[in-house]
CSV table of N, CA and C in Angstrom, one decimal:
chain,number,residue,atom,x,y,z
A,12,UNK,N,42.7,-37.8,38.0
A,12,UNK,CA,42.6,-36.9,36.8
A,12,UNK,C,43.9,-36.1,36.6
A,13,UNK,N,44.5,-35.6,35.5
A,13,UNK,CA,45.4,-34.9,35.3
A,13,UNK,C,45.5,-33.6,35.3
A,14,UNK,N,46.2,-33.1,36.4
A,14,UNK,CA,46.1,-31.4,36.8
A,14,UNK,C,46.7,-30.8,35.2
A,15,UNK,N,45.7,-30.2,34.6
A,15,UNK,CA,46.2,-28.8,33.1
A,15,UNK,C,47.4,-28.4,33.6
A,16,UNK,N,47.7,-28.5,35.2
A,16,UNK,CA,49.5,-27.5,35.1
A,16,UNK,C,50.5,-28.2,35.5
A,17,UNK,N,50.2,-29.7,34.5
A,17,UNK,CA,51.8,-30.6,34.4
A,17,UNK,C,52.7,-30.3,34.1
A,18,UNK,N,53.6,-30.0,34.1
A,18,UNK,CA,55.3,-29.6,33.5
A,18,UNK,C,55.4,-30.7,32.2
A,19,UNK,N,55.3,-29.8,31.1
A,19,UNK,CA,56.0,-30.6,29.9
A,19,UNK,C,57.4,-30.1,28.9
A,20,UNK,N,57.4,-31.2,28.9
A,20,UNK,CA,58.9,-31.1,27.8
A,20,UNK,C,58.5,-30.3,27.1
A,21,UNK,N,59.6,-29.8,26.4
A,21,UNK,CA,59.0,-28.8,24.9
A,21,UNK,C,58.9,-29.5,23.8
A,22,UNK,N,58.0,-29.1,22.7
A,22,UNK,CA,58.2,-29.9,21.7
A,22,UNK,C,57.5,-28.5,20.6
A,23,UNK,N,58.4,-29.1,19.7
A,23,UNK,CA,58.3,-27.6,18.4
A,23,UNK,C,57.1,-27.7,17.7
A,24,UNK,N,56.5,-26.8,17.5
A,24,UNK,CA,55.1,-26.8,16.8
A,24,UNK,C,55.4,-25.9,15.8
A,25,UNK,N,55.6,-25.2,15.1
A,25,UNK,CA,56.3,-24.4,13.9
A,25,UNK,C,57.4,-24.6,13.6
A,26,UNK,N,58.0,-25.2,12.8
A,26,UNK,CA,59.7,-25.4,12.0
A,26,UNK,C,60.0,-24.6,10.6
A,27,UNK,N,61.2,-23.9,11.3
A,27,UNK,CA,61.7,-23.1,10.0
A,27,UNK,C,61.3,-23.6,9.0
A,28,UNK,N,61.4,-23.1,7.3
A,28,UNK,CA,61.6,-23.9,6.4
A,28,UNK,C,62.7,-22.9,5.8
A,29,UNK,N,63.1,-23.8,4.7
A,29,UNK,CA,64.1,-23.4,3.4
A,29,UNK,C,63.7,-21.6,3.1
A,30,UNK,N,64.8,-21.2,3.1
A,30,UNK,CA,65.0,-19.6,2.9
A,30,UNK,C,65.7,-19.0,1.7
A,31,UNK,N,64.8,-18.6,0.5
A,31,UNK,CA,65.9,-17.8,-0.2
A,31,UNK,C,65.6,-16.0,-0.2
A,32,UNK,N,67.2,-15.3,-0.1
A,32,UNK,CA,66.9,-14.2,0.3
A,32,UNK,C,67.4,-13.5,-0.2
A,33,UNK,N,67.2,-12.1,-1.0
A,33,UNK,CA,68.2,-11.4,-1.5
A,33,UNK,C,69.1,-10.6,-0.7
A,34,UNK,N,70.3,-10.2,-0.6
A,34,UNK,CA,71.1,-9.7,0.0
A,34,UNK,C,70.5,-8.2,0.2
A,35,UNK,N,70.5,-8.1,1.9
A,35,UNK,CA,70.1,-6.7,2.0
A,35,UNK,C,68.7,-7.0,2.6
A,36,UNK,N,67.8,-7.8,2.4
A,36,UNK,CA,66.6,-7.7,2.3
A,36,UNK,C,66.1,-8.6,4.0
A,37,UNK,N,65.2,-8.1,4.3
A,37,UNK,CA,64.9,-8.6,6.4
A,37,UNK,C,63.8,-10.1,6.0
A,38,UNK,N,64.5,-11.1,6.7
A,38,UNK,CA,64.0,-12.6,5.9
A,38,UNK,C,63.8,-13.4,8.0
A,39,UNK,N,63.2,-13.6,8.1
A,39,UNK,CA,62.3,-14.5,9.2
A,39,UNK,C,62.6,-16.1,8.9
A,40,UNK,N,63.5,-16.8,10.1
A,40,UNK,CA,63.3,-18.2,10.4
A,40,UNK,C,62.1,-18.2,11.1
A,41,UNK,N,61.3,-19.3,11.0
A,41,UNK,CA,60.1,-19.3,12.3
A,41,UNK,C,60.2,-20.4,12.6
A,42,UNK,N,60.1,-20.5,14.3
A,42,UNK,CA,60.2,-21.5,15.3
A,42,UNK,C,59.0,-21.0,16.2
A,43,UNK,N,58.5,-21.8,16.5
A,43,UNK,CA,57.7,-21.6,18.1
A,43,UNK,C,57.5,-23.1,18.8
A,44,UNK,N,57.6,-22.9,20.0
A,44,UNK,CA,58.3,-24.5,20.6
A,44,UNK,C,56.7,-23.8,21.8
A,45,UNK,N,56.4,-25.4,22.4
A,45,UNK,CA,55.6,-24.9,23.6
A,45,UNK,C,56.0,-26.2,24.5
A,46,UNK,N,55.6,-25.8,25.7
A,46,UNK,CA,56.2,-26.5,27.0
A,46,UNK,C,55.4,-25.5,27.7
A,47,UNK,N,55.5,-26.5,29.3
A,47,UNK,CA,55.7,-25.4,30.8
A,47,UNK,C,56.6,-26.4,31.6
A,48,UNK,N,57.5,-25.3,32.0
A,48,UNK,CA,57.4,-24.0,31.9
A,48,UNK,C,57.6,-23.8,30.5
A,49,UNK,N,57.5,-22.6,29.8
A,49,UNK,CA,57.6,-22.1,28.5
A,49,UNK,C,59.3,-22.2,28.2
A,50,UNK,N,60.1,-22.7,26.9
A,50,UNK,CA,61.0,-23.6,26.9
A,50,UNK,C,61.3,-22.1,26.8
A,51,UNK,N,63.0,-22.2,26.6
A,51,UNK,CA,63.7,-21.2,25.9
A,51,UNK,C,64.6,-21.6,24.7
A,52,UNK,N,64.3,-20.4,24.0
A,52,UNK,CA,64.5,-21.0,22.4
A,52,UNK,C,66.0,-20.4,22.1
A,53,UNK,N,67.1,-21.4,21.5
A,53,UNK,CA,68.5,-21.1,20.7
A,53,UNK,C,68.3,-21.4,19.5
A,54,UNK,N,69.2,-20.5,18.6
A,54,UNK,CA,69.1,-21.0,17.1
A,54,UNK,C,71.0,-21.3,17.2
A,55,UNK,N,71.2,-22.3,15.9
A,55,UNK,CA,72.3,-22.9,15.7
A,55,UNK,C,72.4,-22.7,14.1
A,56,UNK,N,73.2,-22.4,14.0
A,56,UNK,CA,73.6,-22.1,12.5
A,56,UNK,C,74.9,-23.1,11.8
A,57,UNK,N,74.8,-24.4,11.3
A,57,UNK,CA,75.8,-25.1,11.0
A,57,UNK,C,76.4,-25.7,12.0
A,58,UNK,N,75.7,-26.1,13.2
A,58,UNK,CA,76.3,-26.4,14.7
A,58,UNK,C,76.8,-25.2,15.5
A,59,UNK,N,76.8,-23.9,14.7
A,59,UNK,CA,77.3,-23.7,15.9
A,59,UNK,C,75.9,-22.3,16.6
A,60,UNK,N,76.3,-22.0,17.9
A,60,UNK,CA,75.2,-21.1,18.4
A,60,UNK,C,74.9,-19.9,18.0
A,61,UNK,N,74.2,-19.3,17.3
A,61,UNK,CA,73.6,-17.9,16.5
A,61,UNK,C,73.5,-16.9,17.8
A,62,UNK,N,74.4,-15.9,17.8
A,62,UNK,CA,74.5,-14.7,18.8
A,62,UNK,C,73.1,-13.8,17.9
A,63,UNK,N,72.5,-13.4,18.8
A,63,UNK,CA,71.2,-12.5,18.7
A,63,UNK,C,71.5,-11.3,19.7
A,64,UNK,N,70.6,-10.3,19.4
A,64,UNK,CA,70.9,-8.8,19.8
A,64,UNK,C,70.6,-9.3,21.7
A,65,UNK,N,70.0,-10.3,21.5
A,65,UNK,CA,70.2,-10.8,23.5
A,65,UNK,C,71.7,-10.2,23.7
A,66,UNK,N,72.6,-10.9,23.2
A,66,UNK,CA,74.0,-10.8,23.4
A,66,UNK,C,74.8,-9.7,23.3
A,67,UNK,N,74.2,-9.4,21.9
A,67,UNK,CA,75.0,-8.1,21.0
A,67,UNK,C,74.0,-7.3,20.6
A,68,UNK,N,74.4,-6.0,21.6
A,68,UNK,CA,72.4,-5.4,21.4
A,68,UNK,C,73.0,-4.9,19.3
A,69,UNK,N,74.3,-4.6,19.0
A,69,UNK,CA,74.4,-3.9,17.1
A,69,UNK,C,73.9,-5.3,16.8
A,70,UNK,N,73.7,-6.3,17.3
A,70,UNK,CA,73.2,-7.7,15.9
A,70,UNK,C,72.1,-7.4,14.9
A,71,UNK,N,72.3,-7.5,14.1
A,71,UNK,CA,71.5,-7.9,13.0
A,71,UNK,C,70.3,-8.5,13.6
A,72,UNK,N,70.7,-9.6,14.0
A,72,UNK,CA,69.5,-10.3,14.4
A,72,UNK,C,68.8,-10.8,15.7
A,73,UNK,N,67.7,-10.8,15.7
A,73,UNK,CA,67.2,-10.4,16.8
A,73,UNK,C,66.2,-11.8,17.0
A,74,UNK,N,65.9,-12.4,18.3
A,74,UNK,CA,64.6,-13.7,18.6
A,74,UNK,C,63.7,-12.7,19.4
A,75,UNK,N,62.6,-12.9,18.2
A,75,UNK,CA,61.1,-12.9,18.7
A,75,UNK,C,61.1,-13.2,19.9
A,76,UNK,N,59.8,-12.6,20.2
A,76,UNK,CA,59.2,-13.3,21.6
A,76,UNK,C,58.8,-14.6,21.4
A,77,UNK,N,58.1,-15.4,20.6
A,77,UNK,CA,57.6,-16.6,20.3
A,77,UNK,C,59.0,-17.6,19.9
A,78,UNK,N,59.9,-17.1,19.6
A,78,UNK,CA,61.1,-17.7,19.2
A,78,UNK,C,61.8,-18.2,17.7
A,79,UNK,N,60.9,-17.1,16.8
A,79,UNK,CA,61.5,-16.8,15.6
A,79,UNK,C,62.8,-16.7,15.8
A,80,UNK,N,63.7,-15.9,14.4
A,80,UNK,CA,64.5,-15.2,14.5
A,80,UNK,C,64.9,-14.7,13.4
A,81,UNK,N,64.7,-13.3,13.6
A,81,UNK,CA,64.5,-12.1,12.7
A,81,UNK,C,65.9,-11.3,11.9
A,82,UNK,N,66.1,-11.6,11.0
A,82,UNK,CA,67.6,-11.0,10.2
A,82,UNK,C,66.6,-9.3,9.8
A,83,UNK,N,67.2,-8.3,10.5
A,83,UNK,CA,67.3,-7.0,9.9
A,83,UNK,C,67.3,-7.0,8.3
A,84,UNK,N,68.6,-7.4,7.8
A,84,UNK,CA,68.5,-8.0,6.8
A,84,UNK,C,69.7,-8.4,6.7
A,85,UNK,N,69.7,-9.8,5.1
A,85,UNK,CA,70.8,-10.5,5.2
A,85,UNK,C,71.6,-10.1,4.7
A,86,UNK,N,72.9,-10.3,5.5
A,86,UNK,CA,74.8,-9.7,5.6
A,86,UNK,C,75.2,-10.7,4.5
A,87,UNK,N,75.7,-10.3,3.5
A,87,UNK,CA,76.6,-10.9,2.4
A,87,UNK,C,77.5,-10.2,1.8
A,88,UNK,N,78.9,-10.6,1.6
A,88,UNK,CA,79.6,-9.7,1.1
A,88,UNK,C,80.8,-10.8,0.4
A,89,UNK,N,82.0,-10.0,0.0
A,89,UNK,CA,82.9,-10.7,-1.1
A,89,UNK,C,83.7,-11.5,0.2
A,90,UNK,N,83.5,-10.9,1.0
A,90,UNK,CA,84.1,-11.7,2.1
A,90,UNK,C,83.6,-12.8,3.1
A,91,UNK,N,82.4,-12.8,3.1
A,91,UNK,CA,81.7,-13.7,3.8
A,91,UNK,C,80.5,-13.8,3.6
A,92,UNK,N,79.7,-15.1,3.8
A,92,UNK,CA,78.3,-15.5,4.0
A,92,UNK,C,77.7,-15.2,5.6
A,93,UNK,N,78.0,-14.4,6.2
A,93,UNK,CA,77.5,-14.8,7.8
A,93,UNK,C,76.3,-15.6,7.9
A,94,UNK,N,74.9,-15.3,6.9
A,94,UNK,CA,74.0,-15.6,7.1
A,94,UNK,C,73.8,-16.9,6.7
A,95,UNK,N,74.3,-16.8,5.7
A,95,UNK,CA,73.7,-18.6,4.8
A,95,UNK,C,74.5,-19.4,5.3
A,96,UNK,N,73.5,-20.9,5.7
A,96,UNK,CA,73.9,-21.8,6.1
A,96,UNK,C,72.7,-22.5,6.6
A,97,UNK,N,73.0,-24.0,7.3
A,97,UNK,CA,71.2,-24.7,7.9
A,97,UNK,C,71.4,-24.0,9.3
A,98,UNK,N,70.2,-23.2,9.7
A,98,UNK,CA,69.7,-23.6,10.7
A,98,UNK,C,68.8,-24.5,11.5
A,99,UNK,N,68.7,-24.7,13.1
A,99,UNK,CA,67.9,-25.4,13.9
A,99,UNK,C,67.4,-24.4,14.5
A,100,UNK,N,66.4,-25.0,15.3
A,100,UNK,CA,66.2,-24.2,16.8
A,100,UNK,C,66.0,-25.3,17.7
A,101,UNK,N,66.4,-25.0,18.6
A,101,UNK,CA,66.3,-25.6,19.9
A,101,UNK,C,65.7,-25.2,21.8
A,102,UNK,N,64.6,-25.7,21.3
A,102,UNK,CA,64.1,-25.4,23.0
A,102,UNK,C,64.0,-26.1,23.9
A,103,UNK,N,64.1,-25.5,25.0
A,103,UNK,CA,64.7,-26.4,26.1
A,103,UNK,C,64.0,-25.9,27.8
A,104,UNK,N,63.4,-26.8,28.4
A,104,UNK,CA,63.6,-26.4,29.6
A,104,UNK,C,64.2,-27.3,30.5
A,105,UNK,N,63.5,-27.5,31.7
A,105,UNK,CA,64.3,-28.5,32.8
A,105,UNK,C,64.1,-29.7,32.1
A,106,UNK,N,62.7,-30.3,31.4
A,106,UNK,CA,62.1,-31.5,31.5
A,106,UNK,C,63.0,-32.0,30.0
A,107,UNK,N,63.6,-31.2,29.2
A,107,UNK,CA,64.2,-31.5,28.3
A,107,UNK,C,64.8,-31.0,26.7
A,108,UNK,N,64.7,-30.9,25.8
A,108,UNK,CA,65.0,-30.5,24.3
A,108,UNK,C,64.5,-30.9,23.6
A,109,UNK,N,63.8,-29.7,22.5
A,109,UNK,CA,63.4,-30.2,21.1
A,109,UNK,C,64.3,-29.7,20.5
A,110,UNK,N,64.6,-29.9,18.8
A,110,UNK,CA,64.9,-30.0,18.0
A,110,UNK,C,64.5,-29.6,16.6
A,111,UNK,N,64.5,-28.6,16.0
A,111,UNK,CA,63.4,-28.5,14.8
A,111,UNK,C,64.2,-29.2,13.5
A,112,UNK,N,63.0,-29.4,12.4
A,112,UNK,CA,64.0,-29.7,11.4
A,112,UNK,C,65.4,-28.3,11.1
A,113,UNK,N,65.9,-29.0,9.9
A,113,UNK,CA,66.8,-28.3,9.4
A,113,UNK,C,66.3,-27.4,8.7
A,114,UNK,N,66.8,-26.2,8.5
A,114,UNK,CA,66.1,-25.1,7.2
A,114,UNK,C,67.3,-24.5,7.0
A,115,UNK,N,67.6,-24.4,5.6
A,115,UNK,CA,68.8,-24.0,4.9
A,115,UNK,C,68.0,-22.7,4.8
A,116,UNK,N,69.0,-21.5,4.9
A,116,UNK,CA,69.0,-20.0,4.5
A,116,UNK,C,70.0,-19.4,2.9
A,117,UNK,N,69.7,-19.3,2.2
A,117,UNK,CA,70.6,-19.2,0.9
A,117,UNK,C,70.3,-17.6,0.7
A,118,UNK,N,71.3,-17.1,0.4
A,118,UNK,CA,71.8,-15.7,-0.2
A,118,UNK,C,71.3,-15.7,-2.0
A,119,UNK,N,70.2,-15.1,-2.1
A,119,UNK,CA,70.1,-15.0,-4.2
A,119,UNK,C,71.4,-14.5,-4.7
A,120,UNK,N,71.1,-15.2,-6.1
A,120,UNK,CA,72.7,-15.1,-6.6
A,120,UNK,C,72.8,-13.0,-6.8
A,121,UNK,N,74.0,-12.8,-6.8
A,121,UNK,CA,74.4,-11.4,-6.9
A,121,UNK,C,73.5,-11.2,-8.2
């Protein structure tokens, strides 16, 4: 019979969806991955890796304990988009990597 405390891969059970957001305003990707051990969750923003207040405690943005990830609110300016773009999330332990779909984040028009 199968011991309940097998080691599993992670696999994502909530995936972001499509985001529209007014500039300024605090907007939630949601991810929650499950595994054991309990995976650990990255977000990727257009390929590349999304810095969270883990890193940079002034960030904007911060990952949930379940492995959201929470915008204070969204940064837009004449200079840049930081925020809009696709994200993923990706969790991971020893046994392997999920993948969530893609969820585009869009800035409402000025």
């Amino acid at each position: 019979s199968h011991s309940q405390l097998e080691d599993t891969a992670p696999r994502i059970v909530e995936h972001p969806t499509d985001l529209l957001v007014s500039k300024g305003e605090p907007a939630t990707l949601s991810c929650k991955a499950e595994g054991r051990p309990a995976p650990a969750v990255e977000w990727y923003k257009d390929g590349e890796r999304v810095e969270t207040d883990r890193e940079d405690p002034r960030s904007h943005r911060t990952l949930l304990p379940g492995g959201s990830l929470f915008f204070l609110r969204i940064l837009h300016g004449r200079r840049g988009k930081p925020d809009e773009g696709v994200y993923v999330c990706v969790a991971r332990n020893y046994l392997g990597e999920a993948t969530s779909r893609n969820a585009s984040l869009e800035v409402a028009g000025e």
